[in-house]
Tab-separated table of C-alpha atoms in Angstrom:
chain	number	residue	atom	x	y	z
A	1	MET	CA	7.943	4.683	-33.141
A	2	LYS	CA	9.076	1.472	-34.799
A	3	ASN	CA	7.905	-1.693	-33.133
A	4	GLN	CA	11.136	-3.532	-32.741
A	5	GLU	CA	10.939	-6.731	-30.811
A	6	GLY	CA	10.939	-5.976	-27.122
A	7	GLN	CA	9.731	-2.434	-27.372
A	8	TYR	CA	9.004	-0.396	-24.266
A	9	PHE	CA	6.723	2.624	-24.521
A	10	SER	CA	6.181	5.070	-21.670
A	11	PRO	CA	4.224	7.977	-23.129
A	12	GLN	CA	3.594	11.226	-21.246
A	13	GLN	CA	0.166	11.929	-22.732
A	14	ILE	CA	-3.015	9.871	-23.083
A	15	PRO	CA	-3.478	10.528	-26.845
A	16	GLU	CA	0.020	9.197	-27.430
A	17	ALA	CA	-0.775	6.074	-25.413
A	18	LEU	CA	-3.962	5.524	-27.443
A	19	GLU	CA	-2.005	5.933	-30.667
A	20	ILE	CA	0.425	3.229	-29.533
A	21	LEU	CA	-2.492	0.949	-28.651
A	22	SER	CA	-4.177	1.431	-32.010
A	23	LYS	CA	-0.951	0.315	-33.697
A	24	TYR	CA	0.396	-2.360	-31.363
A	25	GLY	CA	-2.476	-3.074	-28.950
A	26	LYS	CA	-2.749	-6.697	-30.050
A	27	GLU	CA	0.911	-7.483	-29.405
A	28	ILE	CA	1.963	-5.476	-26.391
A	29	LYS	CA	0.930	-5.612	-22.738
A	30	ILE	CA	-0.306	-2.610	-20.822
A	31	ILE	CA	1.486	-2.379	-17.486
A	32	ALA	CA	0.453	-0.251	-14.500
A	33	GLY	CA	1.721	-1.415	-11.087
A	34	GLY	CA	2.716	-4.846	-12.340
A	35	SER	CA	1.557	-6.571	-9.148
A	36	ASP	CA	-0.639	-9.005	-11.106
A	37	LEU	CA	1.058	-9.019	-14.503
A	38	LEU	CA	4.568	-9.744	-13.251
A	39	VAL	CA	3.223	-12.532	-11.059
A	40	GLN	CA	1.464	-14.150	-14.028
A	41	TYR	CA	4.551	-13.830	-16.200
A	42	HIS	CA	7.201	-14.146	-13.519
A	43	ASP	CA	8.893	-17.136	-15.179
A	44	ARG	CA	8.135	-16.267	-18.791
A	45	LEU	CA	8.710	-12.544	-19.223
A	46	TYR	CA	10.367	-13.429	-22.532
A	47	GLU	CA	6.918	-14.232	-23.976
A	48	ILE	CA	5.930	-10.587	-23.857
A	49	ALA	CA	6.445	-8.734	-27.119
A	50	GLY	CA	6.485	-5.267	-25.618
A	51	TRP	CA	5.105	-2.957	-22.977
A	52	LEU	CA	2.960	0.100	-22.765
A	53	ASP	CA	3.905	1.460	-19.336
A	54	LEU	CA	1.361	3.911	-17.917
A	55	LYS	CA	3.716	5.309	-15.259
A	56	ASN	CA	4.168	8.731	-16.857
A	57	LEU	CA	0.482	9.404	-17.477
A	58	THR	CA	-0.075	11.873	-14.630
A	59	GLU	CA	-3.655	12.364	-15.845
A	60	LEU	CA	-4.422	8.881	-14.534
A	61	LYS	CA	-3.063	9.598	-11.056
A	62	LYS	CA	-5.788	11.920	-9.815
A	63	ILE	CA	-8.882	11.617	-7.671
A	64	GLU	CA	-11.279	14.388	-8.644
A	65	LEU	CA	-14.500	15.364	-6.938
A	66	ASN	CA	-17.341	17.433	-8.364
A	67	SER	CA	-20.898	18.037	-7.195
A	68	SER	CA	-22.272	14.724	-8.415
A	69	GLU	CA	-19.424	12.270	-8.749
A	70	VAL	CA	-15.890	11.226	-7.950
A	71	SER	CA	-13.524	10.336	-10.739
A	72	ILE	CA	-10.641	8.013	-9.852
A	73	GLY	CA	-7.709	7.771	-12.243
A	74	ALA	CA	-6.850	4.207	-13.258
A	75	MET	CA	-3.291	4.578	-11.899
A	76	ILE	CA	-4.426	5.364	-8.332
A	77	THR	CA	-2.807	2.756	-6.102
A	78	HIS	CA	-4.503	0.716	-3.399
A	79	SER	CA	-2.510	2.674	-0.777
A	80	GLN	CA	-3.839	5.933	-2.186
A	81	LEU	CA	-7.406	4.594	-2.204
A	82	GLU	CA	-6.983	3.429	1.370
A	83	LYS	CA	-5.722	6.830	2.551
A	84	SER	CA	-7.766	9.226	0.390
A	85	PRO	CA	-10.040	11.354	2.637
A	86	GLN	CA	-12.614	11.618	-0.161
A	87	ILE	CA	-12.779	7.877	-0.733
A	88	LYS	CA	-12.912	7.204	3.025
A	89	ASN	CA	-15.708	9.708	3.418
A	90	TYR	CA	-17.949	8.828	0.475
A	91	PHE	CA	-16.995	5.233	-0.301
A	92	PRO	CA	-15.762	3.719	2.974
A	93	ILE	CA	-15.910	0.064	1.911
A	94	LEU	CA	-13.830	0.784	-1.184
A	95	SER	CA	-11.169	2.224	1.116
A	96	ARG	CA	-11.489	-0.766	3.462
A	97	ALA	CA	-11.230	-3.259	0.611
A	98	ALA	CA	-8.116	-1.475	-0.699
A	99	ALA	CA	-6.563	-1.575	2.792
A	100	GLU	CA	-6.872	-5.361	2.910
A	101	ILE	CA	-5.313	-6.096	-0.468
A	102	GLY	CA	-2.039	-8.027	-0.466
A	103	SER	CA	0.647	-6.360	1.624
A	104	PRO	CA	2.122	-2.845	1.956
A	105	GLN	CA	4.468	-3.657	-0.961
A	106	ILE	CA	1.561	-4.738	-3.177
A	107	ARG	CA	-0.728	-1.867	-2.161
A	108	ASN	CA	1.988	0.660	-3.004
A	109	ARG	CA	2.262	-0.596	-6.581
A	110	GLY	CA	-1.053	-2.225	-7.500
A	111	THR	CA	-3.652	0.071	-9.037
A	112	ILE	CA	-7.427	0.259	-9.196
A	113	GLY	CA	-7.281	0.124	-13.002
A	114	GLY	CA	-5.108	-2.973	-12.897
A	115	ASN	CA	-7.415	-4.669	-10.404
A	116	ILE	CA	-10.355	-4.067	-12.757
A	117	VAL	CA	-8.671	-5.004	-16.034
A	118	ASN	CA	-7.090	-8.112	-14.517
A	119	ALA	CA	-10.703	-9.230	-13.854
A	120	SER	CA	-9.898	-11.895	-11.312
A	121	PRO	CA	-13.065	-13.475	-9.865
A	122	ALA	CA	-11.395	-12.683	-6.513
A	123	GLY	CA	-10.518	-9.051	-7.386
A	124	ASP	CA	-10.941	-7.247	-4.073
A	125	LEU	CA	-12.120	-3.873	-5.383
A	126	LEU	CA	-14.639	-5.247	-7.851
A	127	SER	CA	-17.589	-5.990	-5.606
A	128	PRO	CA	-17.417	-2.647	-3.737
A	129	LEU	CA	-17.154	-0.834	-7.092
A	130	ILE	CA	-20.245	-2.572	-8.466
A	131	ALA	CA	-22.136	-2.012	-5.205
A	132	TYR	CA	-21.367	1.732	-5.477
A	133	GLU	CA	-22.564	1.719	-9.132
A	134	ALA	CA	-19.194	2.547	-10.655
A	135	LYS	CA	-18.852	3.367	-14.327
A	136	LEU	CA	-15.693	2.815	-16.334
A	137	VAL	CA	-14.255	5.178	-18.948
A	138	LEU	CA	-12.746	3.254	-21.867
A	139	LEU	CA	-10.812	5.356	-24.342
A	140	SER	CA	-9.490	4.545	-27.775
A	141	SER	CA	-8.070	6.878	-30.377
A	142	ASP	CA	-11.464	7.072	-32.070
A	143	GLU	CA	-14.011	6.836	-29.282
A	144	LYS	CA	-14.879	7.231	-25.633
A	145	ASN	CA	-17.124	4.652	-23.977
A	146	ILE	CA	-18.567	4.890	-20.498
A	147	ILE	CA	-20.035	1.632	-19.257
A	148	PRO	CA	-21.417	0.313	-15.960
A	149	ALA	CA	-18.711	-1.701	-14.201
A	150	GLU	CA	-20.815	-4.888	-14.034
A	151	GLN	CA	-20.958	-5.014	-17.842
A	152	PHE	CA	-17.181	-5.017	-18.104
A	153	PHE	CA	-16.529	-8.557	-16.897
A	154	THR	CA	-17.282	-11.568	-19.100
A	155	GLY	CA	-15.409	-14.372	-17.346
A	156	PRO	CA	-12.381	-15.157	-15.200
A	157	LYS	CA	-9.664	-12.768	-16.429
A	158	LYS	CA	-11.916	-11.867	-19.353
A	159	THR	CA	-13.405	-8.464	-20.130
A	160	ILE	CA	-14.902	-6.517	-23.003
A	161	LEU	CA	-11.783	-4.315	-23.236
A	162	LYS	CA	-10.536	-4.194	-26.831
A	163	PRO	CA	-6.827	-4.178	-27.702
A	164	ASN	CA	-7.033	-0.522	-28.770
A	165	GLN	CA	-8.798	0.606	-25.579
A	166	LEU	CA	-7.435	1.974	-22.328
A	167	LEU	CA	-9.295	2.130	-19.022
A	168	THR	CA	-8.628	5.688	-17.887
A	169	GLN	CA	-11.110	6.576	-15.130
A	170	ILE	CA	-13.502	5.011	-12.691
A	171	ILE	CA	-16.518	7.200	-12.016
A	172	LEU	CA	-18.521	6.807	-8.831
A	173	PRO	CA	-21.778	8.723	-8.300
A	174	LEU	CA	-21.762	10.535	-4.945
A	175	PRO	CA	-23.999	8.633	-2.549
A	176	PRO	CA	-26.988	10.360	-0.922
A	177	GLN	CA	-26.601	11.681	2.609
A	178	ASN	CA	-28.124	8.562	4.117
A	179	CYS	CA	-26.023	5.814	2.667
A	180	TYR	CA	-24.711	2.787	4.551
A	181	SER	CA	-22.263	0.175	3.444
A	182	SER	CA	-20.584	-2.937	4.706
A	183	TRP	CA	-17.911	-5.256	3.404
A	184	VAL	CA	-16.474	-8.597	4.443
A	185	LYS	CA	-13.557	-10.497	2.972
A	186	VAL	CA	-12.973	-14.062	4.072
A	187	GLY	CA	-9.521	-15.470	3.425
A	188	LYS	CA	-7.108	-17.954	4.907
A	189	ARG	CA	-4.722	-15.440	6.442
A	190	LYS	CA	-4.599	-11.741	7.268
A	191	ALA	CA	-2.055	-10.503	4.745
A	192	LEU	CA	-1.604	-11.539	1.134
A	193	ALA	CA	-4.855	-13.493	1.130
A	194	ILE	CA	-6.709	-14.186	-2.071
A	195	SER	CA	-10.309	-14.073	-0.947
A	196	THR	CA	-12.292	-17.279	-0.529
A	197	ILE	CA	-15.405	-15.167	-0.666
A	198	ALA	CA	-16.169	-11.474	-0.247
A	199	LEU	CA	-19.371	-9.485	-0.012
A	200	ALA	CA	-20.024	-5.774	-0.471
A	201	MET	CA	-23.332	-4.162	0.395
A	202	VAL	CA	-24.553	-0.604	-0.102
A	203	VAL	CA	-27.956	0.613	1.140
A	204	LYS	CA	-29.320	4.028	0.240
A	205	MET	CA	-32.104	5.547	2.333
A	206	SER	CA	-34.716	8.212	1.629
A	207	GLU	CA	-34.124	11.820	2.695
A	208	ASP	CA	-35.885	11.243	6.031
A	209	ASN	CA	-33.678	8.150	6.512
A	210	GLN	CA	-36.682	5.838	6.883
A	211	ILE	CA	-37.341	4.126	3.547
A	212	ILE	CA	-34.796	1.975	1.689
A	213	GLN	CA	-34.374	3.407	-1.783
A	214	GLY	CA	-31.427	1.437	-3.059
A	215	ALA	CA	-29.817	-1.859	-2.110
A	216	LYS	CA	-26.896	-3.476	-3.855
A	217	VAL	CA	-25.232	-6.690	-2.780
A	218	CYS	CA	-22.270	-7.904	-4.761
A	219	LEU	CA	-20.109	-10.957	-4.099
A	220	SER	CA	-16.759	-12.068	-5.433
A	221	SER	CA	-14.983	-15.441	-5.596
A	222	ILE	CA	-18.318	-17.234	-6.040
A	223	ALA	CA	-18.762	-16.978	-9.817
A	224	PRO	CA	-16.632	-16.409	-12.949
A	225	THR	CA	-17.171	-12.659	-12.477
A	226	PRO	CA	-18.175	-10.454	-9.533
A	227	LEU	CA	-21.912	-11.004	-9.135
A	228	GLU	CA	-24.710	-8.748	-7.950
A	229	ILE	CA	-27.645	-10.506	-6.317
A	230	LYS	CA	-30.323	-8.351	-7.893
A	231	GLU	CA	-33.184	-10.124	-6.119
A	232	VAL	CA	-32.092	-8.398	-2.896
A	233	ARG	CA	-33.193	-5.080	-4.354
A	234	GLU	CA	-36.800	-6.276	-4.775
A	235	GLU	CA	-36.832	-7.545	-1.203
A	236	MET	CA	-35.568	-4.291	0.290
A	237	ILE	CA	-36.536	-1.283	-1.816
A	238	GLY	CA	-39.560	0.654	-0.590
A	239	LYS	CA	-39.395	-0.930	2.862
A	240	THR	CA	-38.241	0.225	6.281
A	241	PHE	CA	-35.571	-1.744	8.150
A	242	SER	CA	-38.208	-3.246	10.448
A	243	GLN	CA	-39.983	-4.724	7.422
A	244	VAL	CA	-36.873	-6.502	6.186
A	245	ASN	CA	-36.259	-10.125	7.172
A	246	PHE	CA	-32.492	-10.568	7.482
A	247	THR	CA	-32.631	-14.372	7.663
A	248	LYS	CA	-34.706	-14.582	4.515
A	249	LEU	CA	-32.375	-12.217	2.630
A	250	ALA	CA	-29.323	-14.200	3.678
A	251	GLN	CA	-30.984	-17.421	2.520
A	252	LEU	CA	-31.763	-15.713	-0.783
A	253	VAL	CA	-28.072	-14.891	-1.267
A	254	GLU	CA	-27.090	-18.463	-0.452
A	255	ASP	CA	-29.668	-19.848	-2.900
A	256	LYS	CA	-28.731	-17.532	-5.755
A	257	ILE	CA	-25.041	-18.362	-5.941
A	258	SER	CA	-23.447	-21.465	-7.445
A	259	PRO	CA	-19.778	-21.308	-6.447
A	260	ILE	CA	-17.240	-23.954	-7.383
A	261	ASP	CA	-14.899	-26.099	-5.299
A	262	ASP	CA	-11.324	-24.910	-5.483
A	263	ILE	CA	-8.144	-24.721	-3.463
A	264	ARG	CA	-9.553	-21.924	-1.299
A	265	GLY	CA	-12.870	-23.507	-0.379
A	266	THR	CA	-15.646	-25.898	-1.315
A	267	LYS	CA	-18.991	-25.018	-2.839
A	268	GLU	CA	-20.795	-25.931	0.393
A	269	TYR	CA	-18.423	-23.833	2.485
A	270	ARG	CA	-18.844	-20.805	0.244
A	271	LYS	CA	-22.646	-21.057	0.267
A	272	GLU	CA	-22.740	-21.326	4.053
A	273	VAL	CA	-20.312	-18.432	4.502
A	274	ALA	CA	-22.219	-16.305	1.983
A	275	ARG	CA	-25.317	-16.617	4.135
A	276	ARG	CA	-23.447	-15.735	7.302
A	277	ILE	CA	-21.586	-12.750	5.910
A	278	MET	CA	-24.814	-11.437	4.401
A	279	ILE	CA	-26.341	-11.441	7.905
A	280	HIS	CA	-23.191	-9.796	9.256
A	281	CYS	CA	-23.334	-7.006	6.650
A	282	LEU	CA	-27.067	-6.428	7.190
A	283	GLU	CA	-26.496	-6.192	10.932
A	284	GLU	CA	-23.581	-3.791	10.516
A	285	ILE	CA	-25.598	-1.561	8.209
A	286	TYR	CA	-28.616	-1.741	10.506
A	287	SER	CA	-26.575	-0.769	13.555
A	288	CYS	CA	-24.990	2.213	11.742
A	289	TRP	CA	-28.446	3.298	10.652
A	290	ARG	CA	-29.858	2.891	14.170
A	291	ASP	CA	-26.975	4.859	15.716
A	292	LYS	CA	-27.652	7.711	13.321
A	293	CYS	CA	-31.370	7.637	14.125
A	294	LEU	CA	-30.943	7.661	17.893
A	295	PRO	CA	-31.240	11.104	19.442
A	296	ILE	CA	-27.865	12.370	20.607
A	297	ASN	CA	-27.934	13.205	24.309
B	1	MET	CA	15.241	-12.868	-29.674
B	2	SER	CA	16.715	-9.476	-30.226
B	3	THR	CA	15.874	-7.339	-27.294
B	4	HIS	CA	15.614	-3.625	-27.382
B	5	LYS	CA	18.173	-2.026	-25.054
B	6	LEU	CA	17.438	1.113	-23.163
B	7	THR	CA	19.264	3.369	-20.779
B	8	ILE	CA	17.764	4.372	-17.486
B	9	GLU	CA	18.883	6.763	-14.766
B	10	PHE	CA	18.101	6.722	-11.086
B	11	ILE	CA	19.494	7.522	-7.675
B	12	ILE	CA	20.326	4.488	-5.587
B	13	ASN	CA	21.525	4.841	-1.989
B	14	GLY	CA	22.298	8.489	-2.711
B	15	GLN	CA	24.366	7.757	-5.812
B	16	LYS	CA	23.298	8.760	-9.286
B	17	ARG	CA	23.548	5.846	-11.720
B	18	LYS	CA	23.039	5.528	-15.449
B	19	ILE	CA	22.747	1.995	-16.720
B	20	GLU	CA	21.781	0.037	-19.799
B	21	THR	CA	19.023	-2.509	-19.339
B	22	THR	CA	16.207	-4.268	-21.209
B	23	PRO	CA	12.399	-4.035	-21.010
B	24	PHE	CA	12.356	-7.579	-19.651
B	25	THR	CA	14.772	-7.107	-16.772
B	26	ARG	CA	13.265	-7.001	-13.329
B	27	LEU	CA	14.491	-4.240	-11.057
B	28	LEU	CA	15.556	-6.980	-8.619
B	29	ASP	CA	17.927	-8.489	-11.214
B	30	LEU	CA	19.319	-5.104	-12.146
B	31	ILE	CA	20.070	-4.366	-8.494
B	32	ARG	CA	21.667	-7.747	-7.814
B	33	ASP	CA	23.346	-8.683	-11.102
B	34	ASP	CA	24.235	-5.320	-12.636
B	35	LEU	CA	24.838	-3.196	-9.557
B	36	HIS	CA	26.077	-6.116	-7.417
B	37	LEU	CA	24.001	-4.969	-4.472
B	38	THR	CA	23.255	-8.450	-3.249
B	39	GLY	CA	21.712	-7.468	0.075
B	40	THR	CA	18.381	-7.485	-1.727
B	41	LYS	CA	17.278	-11.122	-1.958
B	42	GLU	CA	15.054	-13.111	-4.250
B	43	GLY	CA	12.667	-15.415	-2.427
B	44	CYS	CA	9.455	-16.260	-4.249
B	45	GLY	CA	9.712	-13.897	-7.214
B	46	LYS	CA	5.975	-13.267	-6.959
B	47	GLY	CA	5.634	-10.492	-4.404
B	48	GLU	CA	4.571	-12.793	-1.588
B	49	CYS	CA	7.658	-13.059	0.622
B	50	GLY	CA	9.160	-9.568	0.776
B	51	ALA	CA	12.811	-10.702	0.595
B	52	CYS	CA	13.318	-8.375	-2.395
B	53	THR	CA	11.839	-5.352	-0.604
B	54	ILE	CA	13.359	-1.967	-1.396
B	55	ILE	CA	12.244	1.614	-0.871
B	56	MET	CA	11.443	3.270	-4.190
B	57	ASN	CA	10.222	6.855	-4.346
B	58	HIS	CA	9.666	6.776	-0.563
B	59	GLN	CA	7.511	3.665	-0.768
B	60	LEU	CA	8.029	0.071	0.207
B	61	VAL	CA	7.941	-2.085	-2.937
B	62	ALA	CA	8.749	-5.634	-4.005
B	63	SER	CA	11.563	-5.238	-6.538
B	64	CYS	CA	10.664	-8.555	-8.193
B	65	LEU	CA	7.414	-6.966	-9.376
B	66	VAL	CA	8.971	-3.863	-10.900
B	67	LEU	CA	10.413	-3.723	-14.404
B	68	ALA	CA	13.816	-2.056	-14.531
B	69	PRO	CA	12.627	0.685	-16.935
B	70	GLN	CA	9.828	1.486	-14.475
B	71	ALA	CA	12.541	2.696	-12.102
B	72	ASP	CA	13.754	5.326	-14.566
B	73	GLY	CA	14.008	8.606	-12.642
B	74	ALA	CA	13.329	6.941	-9.305
B	75	GLU	CA	15.012	7.317	-5.951
B	76	ILE	CA	15.877	3.942	-4.486
B	77	ILE	CA	17.129	2.771	-1.110
B	78	THR	CA	18.349	-0.790	-0.617
B	79	ILE	CA	19.669	-2.319	2.588
B	80	GLU	CA	23.180	-1.169	1.590
B	81	GLY	CA	21.924	2.423	1.862
B	82	LEU	CA	21.227	2.216	5.585
B	83	GLY	CA	23.616	3.427	8.271
B	84	GLU	CA	27.002	4.970	7.592
B	85	LYS	CA	30.434	3.528	7.053
B	86	GLY	CA	31.284	1.537	10.175
B	87	LYS	CA	28.020	2.452	11.859
B	88	LEU	CA	24.805	0.515	11.604
B	89	ASP	CA	21.345	2.022	11.456
B	90	PRO	CA	19.586	1.931	14.864
B	91	ILE	CA	17.080	-0.526	13.368
B	92	GLN	CA	19.881	-2.885	12.354
B	93	GLU	CA	21.411	-2.583	15.834
B	94	ALA	CA	18.073	-3.392	17.426
B	95	PHE	CA	17.731	-6.498	15.233
B	96	ILE	CA	21.137	-7.733	16.406
B	97	GLU	CA	20.507	-6.926	20.043
B	98	THR	CA	17.183	-8.719	20.261
B	99	GLY	CA	18.345	-11.726	18.264
B	100	ALA	CA	15.863	-11.016	15.486
B	101	VAL	CA	18.252	-12.419	12.858
B	102	GLN	CA	18.527	-16.153	12.392
B	103	CYS	CA	19.225	-17.297	8.837
B	104	GLY	CA	19.173	-13.663	7.782
B	105	PHE	CA	17.512	-14.091	4.405
B	106	CYS	CA	14.441	-12.020	5.272
B	107	THR	CA	16.409	-9.471	7.294
B	108	PRO	CA	17.182	-6.843	4.605
B	109	GLY	CA	13.512	-6.677	3.585
B	110	MET	CA	12.369	-6.800	7.179
B	111	VAL	CA	14.683	-3.940	8.205
B	112	LEU	CA	13.506	-1.786	5.288
B	113	ALA	CA	9.853	-2.518	6.112
B	114	ALA	CA	10.603	-1.496	9.710
B	115	LYS	CA	12.343	1.682	8.531
B	116	LYS	CA	9.360	2.690	6.418
B	117	LEU	CA	6.934	1.864	9.206
B	118	LEU	CA	8.836	3.947	11.784
B	119	GLU	CA	9.114	6.885	9.401
B	120	GLU	CA	5.349	6.950	8.990
B	121	ASN	CA	4.486	5.934	12.532
B	122	PRO	CA	7.269	6.506	15.111
B	123	HIS	CA	5.273	4.868	17.957
B	124	PRO	CA	3.568	1.816	16.488
B	125	ASN	CA	1.663	-0.638	18.682
B	126	ILE	CA	2.052	-4.388	18.188
B	127	GLU	CA	-0.827	-4.598	15.692
B	128	GLU	CA	0.622	-1.741	13.661
B	129	ILE	CA	4.044	-3.400	13.647
B	130	LYS	CA	2.458	-6.649	12.446
B	131	ARG	CA	0.679	-4.807	9.659
B	132	GLY	CA	3.866	-2.949	8.722
B	133	ILE	CA	5.783	-6.185	8.220
B	134	SER	CA	2.827	-8.167	6.840
B	135	GLY	CA	4.439	-8.301	3.400
B	136	ASN	CA	7.613	-9.922	4.741
B	137	LEU	CA	7.847	-13.596	5.572
B	138	CYS	CA	10.292	-15.002	8.108
B	139	ARG	CA	10.503	-18.774	8.479
B	140	CYS	CA	12.914	-18.827	11.428
B	141	THR	CA	11.986	-16.453	14.186
B	142	GLY	CA	8.231	-16.735	14.493
B	143	TYR	CA	8.325	-12.912	14.262
B	144	LYS	CA	8.387	-12.445	18.030
B	145	LYS	CA	11.945	-11.159	18.152
B	146	ILE	CA	11.478	-9.110	15.005
B	147	ILE	CA	8.559	-7.331	16.631
B	148	GLU	CA	10.674	-6.822	19.757
B	149	ALA	CA	13.462	-5.392	17.604
B	150	ILE	CA	11.149	-2.899	15.931
B	151	ASN	CA	9.778	-1.885	19.313
B	152	LEU	CA	13.294	-1.324	20.613
B	153	ALA	CA	14.276	0.615	17.483
B	154	ALA	CA	11.213	2.832	17.893
B	155	LYS	CA	12.280	3.681	21.464
B	156	ARG	CA	15.889	4.336	20.450
B	157	LEU	CA	14.907	6.541	17.532
B	158	THR	CA	12.568	8.593	19.707
B	159	GLN	CA	15.302	8.941	22.313
B	160	GLN	CA	17.775	9.993	19.638
B	161	LEU	CA	15.357	12.591	18.324
B	162	GLU	CA	14.786	14.024	21.794
B	163	GLU	CA	18.510	14.203	22.471
B	164	GLU	CA	19.038	16.056	19.210
B	165	LYS	CA	16.276	18.476	20.119
B	166	GLY	CA	17.857	18.956	23.558
B	167	LYS	CA	21.210	19.750	21.982
B	168	GLU	CA	19.618	22.297	19.671
B	169	LYS	CA	18.044	24.009	22.670
B	170	ASN	CA	21.381	24.136	24.518
B	171	VAL	CA	23.018	25.758	21.497
């Protein structure tokens, strides 16, 4: 395993991949689907010293379900996330977010692991993952770290991932029976849109489906990293839906974000839209909850 | 820069090929420059336009966003792999008949996207057709005739299938 210039590694086993990273992690690029990496480097591929291609790591291409959690391999593509019956059933907004990424061509190649590691402030899967309380498994040849997804991102395209580490799995705790979620992505066109703003919301109810026990609202494209508005929790937890003021919560979301002006939208636009999509998500969740509560005739 | 050479093997349009490439060659360039299959086009080079669309391992992909060594062991279909000698694929015929080809640059990718769509969903509605070709840009037609072509192809393919079934019954 000599590192000649322009080396290409495609190991079959995870330990072998970790070994390669511990030796050459600082020089080489890890490639999964390539749908972000080859766009970034499309005119300067020659700058890359070498590749670690994950395509043969079948261990990373599985979605596994046990009694308390679902483990998603980092090489699962957006198309697979979109179509997986388990993901659709337990984590519907993750499936919906995956279905709206890029185009069929992009969804067939791009992976969940790549979306996370690329750490774009507009990464479409990131806010649903944080709203569902995802944890990330980071492996190196000497240790295994499991961290909450929100701690992974430090800035635009910046994460805590070390050169010798590989993101291998995304772990999602199974939601309780009464769990409701909603997701909105606002972009300039239907396909291939980089989001101007997106919001994911997950509400967990008590066993009798009356009291709100968990509430997570996470937005993307409004800060250097995906951002949870933690204040929403305090306003919702322990209450019933009738005790929650939607207008006030939406105003809270608008007040807590400080987006920037960029090519996809101004600060003012993003703040206004944040408020409106928060109302939309609350109403969607409320109507799903109400439909479930109504007696079936 | 000295670049590491490597040999990859794959099946393209039913033919087994073994070819030397580099870790920095895009699959698109290998297809066009090394295999001289120039039906596959380069538009944006960033996965946005779909001109470089191919079918790899039964999936629609943008060949500009695939490294050549990533295609090692793959099964690939390019536009040259459609139809038979002297006979076009029904999708290609439908594109001609409806006038869905103007400058023609997007057509190979568009036809392959249509092929994949109709394999997965033989009776798509308009919205499903739009979603199926949402990764392929056309700057000439306004898509209307392309959608018509895919609709027509869907009908023809269904008809063809029924006729084949009918023949089997008669035998």
